[in-house]
């Protein structure tokens, strides 16, 4: 990349990762056009995806006989398309992405967004509003509330909601100020151990055991990327959790199992997995594992050499550190939805065309995990990395759209990879990968599938 907006973004992300600047500068950017947005969305998609790719390129230099990092290319148009859906079902359809009650509502003094995809969050909102689960009834009741009062009432009830802030209002908010002072990626070194030995020719992450405790899009995007380069990713979900709308998108290449961490027998299995893992990727609220008895000290006692990459919604400092949040909700809070509405000339908050906070943060999480693996392989140091959707929003907001770009060309047959993915829902194809890393292939060893359809165990190391 030269002096493009994507290049400047990638330089900043590369610096946050600690990757040599020359690797970021050497990326070749291809494609034209951009997504319509108040922000440089397509550049952001290209930069965050390229960050994960250059982390793989750096790791490739660890292989015997390899000294020069392979060339990385990024297709900005395909990167933008991957920020929506990569899967293309053949003869079947993805379930609806949103609960009927989810969305933006007018309050007495502004707007609020209710996130009701999870049954527990839906019930919390309905309990606070005291109404039937009908959108018309919810609309009437929400209009009777002040936005902030309703937001806090739903949060206290265990739900998820966010009032609309402008960019300026959010930066003046105590939580917005706290998040703006955090690094894009917060690193910590917690010990030196034997160098990590992983990788096979053409599969740089082969043999890497990744315990995946993530949900929805951001964290699962990270672990999907790791699986694409050979990592043994084991996703663990609780017994009743399901994500039918996104599982086909984010589960390829992963083993998928369920554990009840309130049951002693399952806790024993989980502790064995934690001890066996090389990397833990988790996206629960920052206090969730501690409340289950697995705070950082306990995790370190079970596995002193564990690499950790974690994600939360609203940052790791401030009063909202444990608050629930998802991409579209964080867009409301951080001012992105207000800026999109202003650009479009509409009063109602407007979400971005893609869930850029989820996918962008997910690719940066993947890059952080790979960078930590590189350090563990070359020095023996073990590191943790922390990211948040709200801090990613701060980064994106630094790059408003400077001028209108031509729209991205429509999807064509050449954009789709020829391989057929035999999923439990039916056959499917995928978009071509938006990047290349030399001649290292990006592919998954198993198709997407429903959550919890396997056993809670890693593959045998060969």
GROMACS .gro file of C-alpha atoms in nm:
model
  462
    1UNK     CA    1   0.000   0.000   0.000
    2UNK     CA    2   0.118   0.353  -0.071
    3UNK     CA    3  -0.052   0.667   0.065
    4UNK     CA    4  -0.413   0.551   0.052
    5UNK     CA    5  -0.650   0.583   0.348
    6UNK     CA    6  -0.636   0.205   0.387
    7UNK     CA    7  -0.257   0.226   0.400
    8UNK     CA    8  -0.268   0.485   0.679
    9UNK     CA    9  -0.517   0.272   0.870
   10UNK     CA   10  -0.302  -0.037   0.826
   11UNK     CA   11   0.008   0.150   0.942
   12UNK     CA   12  -0.171   0.242   1.265
   13UNK     CA   13  -0.302  -0.111   1.321
   14UNK     CA   14   0.040  -0.258   1.242
   15UNK     CA   15   0.197  -0.027   1.499
   16UNK     CA   16  -0.061  -0.138   1.758
   17UNK     CA   17   0.029  -0.498   1.681
   18UNK     CA   18   0.403  -0.434   1.690
   19UNK     CA   19   0.448  -0.566   1.336
   20UNK     CA   20   0.741  -0.414   1.142
   21UNK     CA   21   0.623  -0.114   0.939
   22UNK     CA   22   0.787  -0.251   0.626
   23UNK     CA   23   0.544  -0.545   0.620
   24UNK     CA   24   0.243  -0.315   0.620
   25UNK     CA   25   0.397  -0.085   0.362
   26UNK     CA   26   0.463  -0.377   0.126
   27UNK     CA   27   0.095  -0.481   0.101
   28UNK     CA   28  -0.044  -0.452  -0.251
   29UNK     CA   29  -0.395  -0.307  -0.255
   30UNK     CA   30  -0.629  -0.391  -0.542
   31UNK     CA   31  -0.981  -0.293  -0.641
   32UNK     CA   32  -1.176   0.029  -0.667
   33UNK     CA   33  -1.481   0.194  -0.517
   34UNK     CA   34  -1.622   0.199  -0.169
   35UNK     CA   35  -1.926   0.144   0.047
   36UNK     CA   36  -2.144   0.452   0.096
   37UNK     CA   37  -2.079   0.576   0.448
   38UNK     CA   38  -1.986   0.874   0.660
   39UNK     CA   39  -1.665   0.682   0.725
   40UNK     CA   40  -1.398   0.513   0.513
   41UNK     CA   41  -1.564   0.173   0.551
   42UNK     CA   42  -1.407  -0.003   0.255
   43UNK     CA   43  -1.061   0.122   0.352
   44UNK     CA   44  -1.127  -0.005   0.704
   45UNK     CA   45  -1.232  -0.346   0.573
   46UNK     CA   46  -0.918  -0.364   0.361
   47UNK     CA   47  -0.687  -0.247   0.640
   48UNK     CA   48  -0.817  -0.474   0.916
   49UNK     CA   49  -0.824  -0.778   0.689
   50UNK     CA   50  -0.474  -0.698   0.564
   51UNK     CA   51  -0.355  -0.674   0.926
   52UNK     CA   52  -0.444  -1.039   0.984
   53UNK     CA   53  -0.281  -1.135   0.655
   54UNK     CA   54   0.050  -0.962   0.730
   55UNK     CA   55   0.056  -1.130   1.070
   56UNK     CA   56   0.046  -1.463   0.886
   57UNK     CA   57   0.320  -1.338   0.652
   58UNK     CA   58   0.541  -1.255   0.950
   59UNK     CA   59   0.472  -1.593   1.111
   60UNK     CA   60   0.569  -1.766   0.787
   61UNK     CA   61   0.927  -1.645   0.835
   62UNK     CA   62   0.959  -1.878   1.135
   63UNK     CA   63   0.938  -2.188   0.913
   64UNK     CA   64   1.271  -2.365   0.851
   65UNK     CA   65   1.450  -2.218   0.553
   66UNK     CA   66   1.218  -1.917   0.532
   67UNK     CA   67   1.362  -1.573   0.591
   68UNK     CA   68   1.158  -1.338   0.375
   69UNK     CA   69   0.792  -1.269   0.442
   70UNK     CA   70   0.564  -1.365   0.152
   71UNK     CA   71   0.392  -1.091  -0.045
   72UNK     CA   72   0.046  -0.991   0.082
   73UNK     CA   73  -0.227  -0.857  -0.145
   74UNK     CA   74  -0.567  -0.725  -0.041
   75UNK     CA   75  -0.874  -0.677  -0.261
   76UNK     CA   76  -1.068  -0.387  -0.108
   77UNK     CA   77  -1.391  -0.478  -0.286
   78UNK     CA   78  -1.389  -0.840  -0.171
   79UNK     CA   79  -1.286  -0.732   0.179
   80UNK     CA   80  -1.597  -0.512   0.191
   81UNK     CA   81  -1.814  -0.802   0.076
   82UNK     CA   82  -1.670  -1.030   0.346
   83UNK     CA   83  -1.785  -0.771   0.601
   84UNK     CA   84  -2.139  -0.881   0.521
   85UNK     CA   85  -2.164  -1.253   0.435
   86UNK     CA   86  -1.913  -1.484   0.272
   87UNK     CA   87  -2.145  -1.783   0.241
   88UNK     CA   88  -2.368  -1.833  -0.062
   89UNK     CA   89  -2.629  -2.106   0.006
   90UNK     CA   90  -2.734  -2.329  -0.282
   91UNK     CA   91  -3.102  -2.421  -0.262
   92UNK     CA   92  -3.156  -2.301   0.095
   93UNK     CA   93  -3.165  -1.970   0.279
   94UNK     CA   94  -3.011  -1.826   0.592
   95UNK     CA   95  -3.253  -1.766   0.881
   96UNK     CA   96  -3.356  -1.405   0.955
   97UNK     CA   97  -3.074  -1.213   1.118
   98UNK     CA   98  -3.292  -1.008   1.353
   99UNK     CA   99  -3.562  -1.070   1.609
  100UNK     CA  100  -3.882  -0.887   1.507
  101UNK     CA  101  -3.855  -0.652   1.807
  102UNK     CA  102  -3.492  -0.553   1.751
  103UNK     CA  103  -3.429  -0.207   1.611
  104UNK     CA  104  -3.450   0.168   1.661
  105UNK     CA  105  -3.734   0.332   1.854
  106UNK     CA  106  -3.824   0.693   1.918
  107UNK     CA  107  -3.833   0.802   2.283
  108UNK     CA  108  -3.962   1.122   2.444
  109UNK     CA  109  -3.629   1.294   2.387
  110UNK     CA  110  -3.448   1.102   2.113
  111UNK     CA  111  -3.384   0.749   1.997
  112UNK     CA  112  -3.290   0.414   2.145
  113UNK     CA  113  -3.197   0.077   1.998
  114UNK     CA  114  -3.319  -0.245   2.152
  115UNK     CA  115  -3.114  -0.559   2.093
  116UNK     CA  116  -3.348  -0.855   2.142
  117UNK     CA  117  -3.191  -1.139   1.944
  118UNK     CA  118  -3.106  -1.333   2.261
  119UNK     CA  119  -3.417  -1.460   2.444
  120UNK     CA  120  -3.289  -1.330   2.777
  121UNK     CA  121  -3.231  -0.982   2.636
  122UNK     CA  122  -3.573  -0.984   2.470
  123UNK     CA  123  -3.742  -1.079   2.796
  124UNK     CA  124  -3.555  -0.807   2.985
  125UNK     CA  125  -3.674  -0.536   2.746
  126UNK     CA  126  -4.034  -0.660   2.753
  127UNK     CA  127  -4.034  -0.684   3.132
  128UNK     CA  128  -3.914  -0.326   3.170
  129UNK     CA  129  -4.165  -0.200   2.915
  130UNK     CA  130  -4.445  -0.412   3.056
  131UNK     CA  131  -4.590  -0.489   2.717
  132UNK     CA  132  -4.673  -0.772   2.481
  133UNK     CA  133  -4.409  -0.894   2.234
  134UNK     CA  134  -4.552  -0.693   1.945
  135UNK     CA  135  -4.359  -0.420   1.770
  136UNK     CA  136  -4.651  -0.179   1.768
  137UNK     CA  137  -4.703  -0.216   2.141
  138UNK     CA  138  -4.330  -0.179   2.209
  139UNK     CA  139  -4.321   0.137   1.994
  140UNK     CA  140  -4.597   0.296   2.202
  141UNK     CA  141  -4.437   0.211   2.536
  142UNK     CA  142  -4.086   0.319   2.435
  143UNK     CA  143  -4.224   0.661   2.334
  144UNK     CA  144  -4.326   0.716   2.697
  145UNK     CA  145  -3.965   0.694   2.823
  146UNK     CA  146  -3.662   0.920   2.826
  147UNK     CA  147  -3.391   0.746   2.624
  148UNK     CA  148  -3.127   0.728   2.895
  149UNK     CA  149  -3.375   0.619   3.161
  150UNK     CA  150  -3.497   0.333   2.944
  151UNK     CA  151  -3.143   0.237   2.847
  152UNK     CA  152  -3.037   0.207   3.210
  153UNK     CA  153  -3.355   0.026   3.316
  154UNK     CA  154  -3.305  -0.239   3.048
  155UNK     CA  155  -2.937  -0.276   3.134
  156UNK     CA  156  -3.023  -0.323   3.503
  157UNK     CA  157  -3.275  -0.592   3.403
  158UNK     CA  158  -3.003  -0.786   3.221
  159UNK     CA  159  -3.086  -0.666   2.872
  160UNK     CA  160  -2.908  -0.473   2.601
  161UNK     CA  161  -3.007  -0.129   2.474
  162UNK     CA  162  -2.837   0.195   2.373
  163UNK     CA  163  -2.956   0.553   2.334
  164UNK     CA  164  -2.833   0.755   2.040
  165UNK     CA  165  -2.531   0.977   2.098
  166UNK     CA  166  -2.350   1.198   1.850
  167UNK     CA  167  -1.976   1.159   1.809
  168UNK     CA  168  -1.922   1.475   2.014
  169UNK     CA  169  -2.160   1.368   2.291
  170UNK     CA  170  -1.992   1.030   2.321
  171UNK     CA  171  -1.643   1.176   2.355
  172UNK     CA  172  -1.772   1.397   2.639
  173UNK     CA  173  -1.940   1.101   2.811
  174UNK     CA  174  -1.727   0.952   3.093
  175UNK     CA  175  -1.720   0.611   2.923
  176UNK     CA  176  -1.643   0.760   2.585
  177UNK     CA  177  -1.357   0.956   2.737
  178UNK     CA  178  -1.224   0.643   2.912
  179UNK     CA  179  -1.236   0.434   2.595
  180UNK     CA  180  -1.066   0.705   2.388
  181UNK     CA  181  -0.766   0.687   2.622
  182UNK     CA  182  -0.724   0.311   2.581
  183UNK     CA  183  -0.485   0.167   2.321
  184UNK     CA  184  -0.639   0.004   2.015
  185UNK     CA  185  -0.483  -0.323   2.132
  186UNK     CA  186  -0.378  -0.348   2.496
  187UNK     CA  187  -0.085  -0.588   2.541
  188UNK     CA  188   0.053  -0.756   2.851
  189UNK     CA  189   0.342  -1.002   2.886
  190UNK     CA  190   0.291  -1.263   3.158
  191UNK     CA  191   0.592  -1.491   3.142
  192UNK     CA  192   0.856  -1.668   2.937
  193UNK     CA  193   0.821  -2.038   2.857
  194UNK     CA  194   0.955  -2.286   2.607
  195UNK     CA  195   0.920  -2.155   2.252
  196UNK     CA  196   0.594  -2.257   2.087
  197UNK     CA  197   0.641  -2.508   1.806
  198UNK     CA  198   0.365  -2.520   1.546
  199UNK     CA  199   0.311  -2.517   1.171
  200UNK     CA  200   0.346  -2.739   0.869
  201UNK     CA  201   0.438  -2.651   0.510
  202UNK     CA  202   0.147  -2.449   0.372
  203UNK     CA  203  -0.037  -2.452   0.708
  204UNK     CA  204   0.143  -2.203   0.937
  205UNK     CA  205  -0.101  -2.252   1.226
  206UNK     CA  206  -0.121  -2.631   1.208
  207UNK     CA  207  -0.097  -2.784   1.554
  208UNK     CA  208  -0.208  -2.464   1.729
  209UNK     CA  209  -0.486  -2.540   1.973
  210UNK     CA  210  -0.734  -2.254   2.006
  211UNK     CA  211  -1.008  -2.263   2.269
  212UNK     CA  212  -1.287  -2.043   2.133
  213UNK     CA  213  -1.525  -1.883   2.385
  214UNK     CA  214  -1.677  -1.625   2.153
  215UNK     CA  215  -2.021  -1.537   2.023
  216UNK     CA  216  -2.200  -1.383   1.726
  217UNK     CA  217  -1.954  -1.216   1.484
  218UNK     CA  218  -1.642  -1.041   1.616
  219UNK     CA  219  -1.471  -1.323   1.808
  220UNK     CA  220  -1.595  -1.596   1.572
  221UNK     CA  221  -1.453  -1.398   1.279
  222UNK     CA  222  -1.113  -1.409   1.449
  223UNK     CA  223  -1.120  -1.782   1.511
  224UNK     CA  224  -1.255  -1.851   1.163
  225UNK     CA  225  -0.947  -1.677   1.023
  226UNK     CA  226  -0.717  -1.884   1.245
  227UNK     CA  227  -0.887  -2.205   1.134
  228UNK     CA  228  -0.835  -2.105   0.771
  229UNK     CA  229  -0.460  -2.132   0.819
  230UNK     CA  230  -0.470  -2.466   0.999
  231UNK     CA  231  -0.539  -2.392   1.367
  232UNK     CA  232  -0.732  -2.654   1.564
  233UNK     CA  233  -1.020  -2.435   1.681
  234UNK     CA  234  -1.261  -2.577   1.939
  235UNK     CA  235  -1.564  -2.358   2.004
  236UNK     CA  236  -1.745  -2.413   2.333
  237UNK     CA  237  -2.098  -2.286   2.396
  238UNK     CA  238  -2.334  -2.325   2.692
  239UNK     CA  239  -2.617  -2.578   2.662
  240UNK     CA  240  -2.896  -2.339   2.556
  241UNK     CA  241  -2.710  -2.083   2.345
  242UNK     CA  242  -2.777  -2.078   1.971
  243UNK     CA  243  -2.702  -1.851   1.677
  244UNK     CA  244  -2.884  -2.001   1.377
  245UNK     CA  245  -2.851  -1.689   1.164
  246UNK     CA  246  -2.472  -1.659   1.192
  247UNK     CA  247  -2.351  -2.016   1.249
  248UNK     CA  248  -2.329  -2.093   0.875
  249UNK     CA  249  -2.113  -1.783   0.832
  250UNK     CA  250  -1.866  -1.816   1.119
  251UNK     CA  251  -1.826  -2.185   1.206
  252UNK     CA  252  -1.631  -2.339   0.913
  253UNK     CA  253  -1.307  -2.505   1.011
  254UNK     CA  254  -1.406  -2.537   1.377
  255UNK     CA  255  -1.502  -2.816   1.608
  256UNK     CA  256  -1.814  -2.721   1.803
  257UNK     CA  257  -1.921  -2.852   2.143
  258UNK     CA  258  -2.120  -2.755   2.451
  259UNK     CA  259  -2.030  -2.745   2.820
  260UNK     CA  260  -2.227  -2.637   3.124
  261UNK     CA  261  -1.977  -2.460   3.346
  262UNK     CA  262  -2.222  -2.481   3.635
  263UNK     CA  263  -2.186  -2.861   3.632
  264UNK     CA  264  -1.883  -3.012   3.805
  265UNK     CA  265  -1.827  -3.278   3.539
  266UNK     CA  266  -1.826  -3.022   3.260
  267UNK     CA  267  -1.599  -2.791   3.459
  268UNK     CA  268  -1.345  -3.072   3.480
  269UNK     CA  269  -1.357  -3.112   3.102
  270UNK     CA  270  -1.324  -2.737   3.052
  271UNK     CA  271  -1.022  -2.717   3.280
  272UNK     CA  272  -0.855  -2.998   3.087
  273UNK     CA  273  -0.917  -2.812   2.761
  274UNK     CA  274  -0.785  -2.488   2.908
  275UNK     CA  275  -0.468  -2.667   3.016
  276UNK     CA  276  -0.424  -2.816   2.668
  277UNK     CA  277  -0.485  -2.496   2.472
  278UNK     CA  278  -0.216  -2.275   2.325
  279UNK     CA  279  -0.451  -1.980   2.272
  280UNK     CA  280  -0.772  -1.876   2.445
  281UNK     CA  281  -0.997  -1.636   2.255
  282UNK     CA  282  -1.291  -1.506   2.456
  283UNK     CA  283  -1.557  -1.245   2.395
  284UNK     CA  284  -1.777  -1.261   2.702
  285UNK     CA  285  -1.829  -0.958   2.922
  286UNK     CA  286  -1.510  -0.879   3.111
  287UNK     CA  287  -1.632  -1.025   3.441
  288UNK     CA  288  -1.808  -1.333   3.300
  289UNK     CA  289  -1.528  -1.587   3.336
  290UNK     CA  290  -1.442  -1.458   3.684
  291UNK     CA  291  -1.803  -1.506   3.794
  292UNK     CA  292  -1.774  -1.867   3.679
  293UNK     CA  293  -1.460  -1.915   3.888
  294UNK     CA  294  -1.210  -1.867   3.607
  295UNK     CA  295  -1.053  -1.528   3.662
  296UNK     CA  296  -0.715  -1.447   3.513
  297UNK     CA  297  -0.529  -1.594   3.810
  298UNK     CA  298  -0.715  -1.923   3.789
  299UNK     CA  299  -0.665  -1.946   3.412
  300UNK     CA  300  -0.295  -1.879   3.457
  301UNK     CA  301  -0.272  -2.146   3.727
  302UNK     CA  302  -0.429  -2.401   3.492
  303UNK     CA  303  -0.207  -2.301   3.200
  304UNK     CA  304   0.085  -2.064   3.269
  305UNK     CA  305   0.186  -2.059   2.901
  306UNK     CA  306  -0.157  -1.967   2.766
  307UNK     CA  307  -0.187  -1.687   2.509
  308UNK     CA  308  -0.510  -1.491   2.551
  309UNK     CA  309  -0.696  -1.257   2.317
  310UNK     CA  310  -1.013  -1.105   2.456
  311UNK     CA  311  -1.290  -0.875   2.344
  312UNK     CA  312  -1.561  -0.676   2.517
  313UNK     CA  313  -1.811  -0.414   2.404
  314UNK     CA  314  -1.731  -0.093   2.590
  315UNK     CA  315  -1.364  -0.110   2.675
  316UNK     CA  316  -1.161  -0.227   2.972
  317UNK     CA  317  -1.179   0.085   3.189
  318UNK     CA  318  -1.465   0.301   3.312
  319UNK     CA  319  -1.805   0.230   3.461
  320UNK     CA  320  -1.935   0.043   3.155
  321UNK     CA  321  -1.659  -0.219   3.152
  322UNK     CA  322  -1.909  -0.500   3.219
  323UNK     CA  323  -2.194  -0.366   3.002
  324UNK     CA  324  -2.346  -0.584   2.730
  325UNK     CA  325  -2.307  -0.464   2.375
  326UNK     CA  326  -2.312  -0.569   2.014
  327UNK     CA  327  -2.202  -0.399   1.692
  328UNK     CA  328  -2.526  -0.217   1.610
  329UNK     CA  329  -2.574  -0.113   1.973
  330UNK     CA  330  -2.220   0.023   1.999
  331UNK     CA  331  -2.276   0.213   1.674
  332UNK     CA  332  -2.560   0.397   1.852
  333UNK     CA  333  -2.358   0.475   2.162
  334UNK     CA  334  -2.037   0.589   1.993
  335UNK     CA  335  -2.199   0.830   1.747
  336UNK     CA  336  -2.148   0.628   1.431
  337UNK     CA  337  -2.522   0.579   1.374
  338UNK     CA  338  -2.585   0.952   1.420
  339UNK     CA  339  -2.314   1.037   1.167
  340UNK     CA  340  -2.458   0.789   0.916
  341UNK     CA  341  -2.804   0.943   0.959
  342UNK     CA  342  -2.667   1.293   0.913
  343UNK     CA  343  -2.490   1.195   0.591
  344UNK     CA  344  -2.807   1.029   0.460
  345UNK     CA  345  -3.020   1.330   0.556
  346UNK     CA  346  -3.259   1.129   0.774
  347UNK     CA  347  -3.376   1.175   1.131
  348UNK     CA  348  -3.379   0.811   1.241
  349UNK     CA  349  -3.043   0.659   1.340
  350UNK     CA  350  -2.883   0.473   1.054
  351UNK     CA  351  -2.659   0.171   1.096
  352UNK     CA  352  -2.365   0.124   0.863
  353UNK     CA  353  -2.419  -0.097   0.559
  354UNK     CA  354  -2.201  -0.364   0.720
  355UNK     CA  355  -2.120  -0.455   1.080
  356UNK     CA  356  -1.773  -0.309   1.051
  357UNK     CA  357  -1.704  -0.303   1.424
  358UNK     CA  358  -1.758  -0.678   1.449
  359UNK     CA  359  -1.566  -0.782   1.141
  360UNK     CA  360  -1.292  -0.523   1.179
  361UNK     CA  361  -1.234  -0.605   1.545
  362UNK     CA  362  -1.247  -0.976   1.462
  363UNK     CA  363  -0.968  -0.946   1.207
  364UNK     CA  364  -0.759  -0.740   1.447
  365UNK     CA  365  -0.814  -1.007   1.713
  366UNK     CA  366  -0.691  -1.269   1.466
  367UNK     CA  367  -0.388  -1.053   1.392
  368UNK     CA  368  -0.318  -1.012   1.764
  369UNK     CA  369  -0.341  -1.387   1.822
  370UNK     CA  370  -0.104  -1.462   1.534
  371UNK     CA  371   0.137  -1.190   1.645
  372UNK     CA  372   0.137  -1.339   1.997
  373UNK     CA  373   0.205  -1.683   1.849
  374UNK     CA  374   0.497  -1.539   1.650
  375UNK     CA  375   0.644  -1.390   1.968
  376UNK     CA  376   0.591  -1.716   2.159
  377UNK     CA  377   0.761  -1.909   1.878
  378UNK     CA  378   1.061  -1.678   1.854
  379UNK     CA  379   1.119  -1.562   2.213
  380UNK     CA  380   0.908  -1.784   2.438
  381UNK     CA  381   0.719  -1.483   2.575
  382UNK     CA  382   0.349  -1.530   2.635
  383UNK     CA  383   0.120  -1.235   2.589
  384UNK     CA  384  -0.239  -1.128   2.628
  385UNK     CA  385  -0.421  -0.880   2.406
  386UNK     CA  386  -0.742  -0.692   2.477
  387UNK     CA  387  -0.967  -0.519   2.224
  388UNK     CA  388  -1.316  -0.369   2.233
  389UNK     CA  389  -1.587  -0.272   1.988
  390UNK     CA  390  -1.604   0.078   2.135
  391UNK     CA  391  -1.229   0.137   2.090
  392UNK     CA  392  -1.255   0.011   1.732
  393UNK     CA  393  -1.533   0.267   1.680
  394UNK     CA  394  -1.298   0.542   1.797
  395UNK     CA  395  -1.044   0.425   1.539
  396UNK     CA  396  -1.297   0.417   1.256
  397UNK     CA  397  -1.430   0.762   1.347
  398UNK     CA  398  -1.081   0.904   1.289
  399UNK     CA  399  -1.131   0.841   0.918
  400UNK     CA  400  -1.443   1.015   0.788
  401UNK     CA  401  -1.515   0.981   0.419
  402UNK     CA  402  -1.316   1.256   0.252
  403UNK     CA  403  -1.502   1.245  -0.080
  404UNK     CA  404  -1.765   1.026  -0.247
  405UNK     CA  405  -1.627   0.709  -0.403
  406UNK     CA  406  -1.780   0.517  -0.693
  407UNK     CA  407  -1.991   0.228  -0.570
  408UNK     CA  408  -1.843  -0.118  -0.557
  409UNK     CA  409  -1.908  -0.326  -0.867
  410UNK     CA  410  -2.194  -0.577  -0.825
  411UNK     CA  411  -2.107  -0.932  -0.726
  412UNK     CA  412  -2.030  -1.160  -1.018
  413UNK     CA  413  -1.956  -1.527  -1.075
  414UNK     CA  414  -1.582  -1.461  -1.062
  415UNK     CA  415  -1.617  -1.344  -0.702
  416UNK     CA  416  -1.730  -1.688  -0.586
  417UNK     CA  417  -1.480  -1.966  -0.513
  418UNK     CA  418  -1.552  -2.288  -0.705
  419UNK     CA  419  -1.539  -2.520  -0.402
  420UNK     CA  420  -1.864  -2.668  -0.273
  421UNK     CA  421  -1.910  -2.666   0.104
  422UNK     CA  422  -2.131  -2.955   0.218
  423UNK     CA  423  -2.299  -2.809   0.527
  424UNK     CA  424  -2.574  -2.976   0.736
  425UNK     CA  425  -2.816  -2.718   0.595
  426UNK     CA  426  -2.727  -2.792   0.235
  427UNK     CA  427  -2.460  -2.714  -0.020
  428UNK     CA  428  -2.297  -2.374  -0.028
  429UNK     CA  429  -2.014  -2.177  -0.182
  430UNK     CA  430  -1.810  -1.890  -0.046
  431UNK     CA  431  -1.671  -1.566  -0.171
  432UNK     CA  432  -1.310  -1.586  -0.277
  433UNK     CA  433  -1.069  -1.485  -0.005
  434UNK     CA  434  -1.005  -1.110  -0.016
  435UNK     CA  435  -0.632  -1.155   0.041
  436UNK     CA  436  -0.335  -1.363  -0.063
  437UNK     CA  437  -0.028  -1.441   0.146
  438UNK     CA  438   0.226  -1.560  -0.109
  439UNK     CA  439   0.127  -1.911  -0.210
  440UNK     CA  440  -0.004  -2.008   0.136
  441UNK     CA  441  -0.358  -2.144   0.091
  442UNK     CA  442  -0.651  -2.024   0.300
  443UNK     CA  443  -0.906  -2.301   0.347
  444UNK     CA  444  -1.097  -2.484   0.616
  445UNK     CA  445  -1.064  -2.851   0.701
  446UNK     CA  446  -1.435  -2.896   0.774
  447UNK     CA  447  -1.758  -2.721   0.672
  448UNK     CA  448  -1.973  -2.491   0.881
  449UNK     CA  449  -2.220  -2.657   1.113
  450UNK     CA  450  -2.457  -2.592   1.402
  451UNK     CA  451  -2.327  -2.505   1.745
  452UNK     CA  452  -2.266  -2.796   1.980
  453UNK     CA  453  -2.266  -3.074   1.721
  454UNK     CA  454  -1.936  -3.228   1.832
  455UNK     CA  455  -1.734  -3.341   2.130
  456UNK     CA  456  -1.536  -3.114   2.365
  457UNK     CA  457  -1.190  -3.231   2.268
  458UNK     CA  458  -0.899  -3.112   2.059
  459UNK     CA  459  -0.766  -3.319   1.772
  460UNK     CA  460  -0.464  -3.539   1.834
  461UNK     CA  461  -0.140  -3.366   1.745
  462UNK     CA  462   0.049  -3.546   1.471
   0.00000   0.00000   0.00000
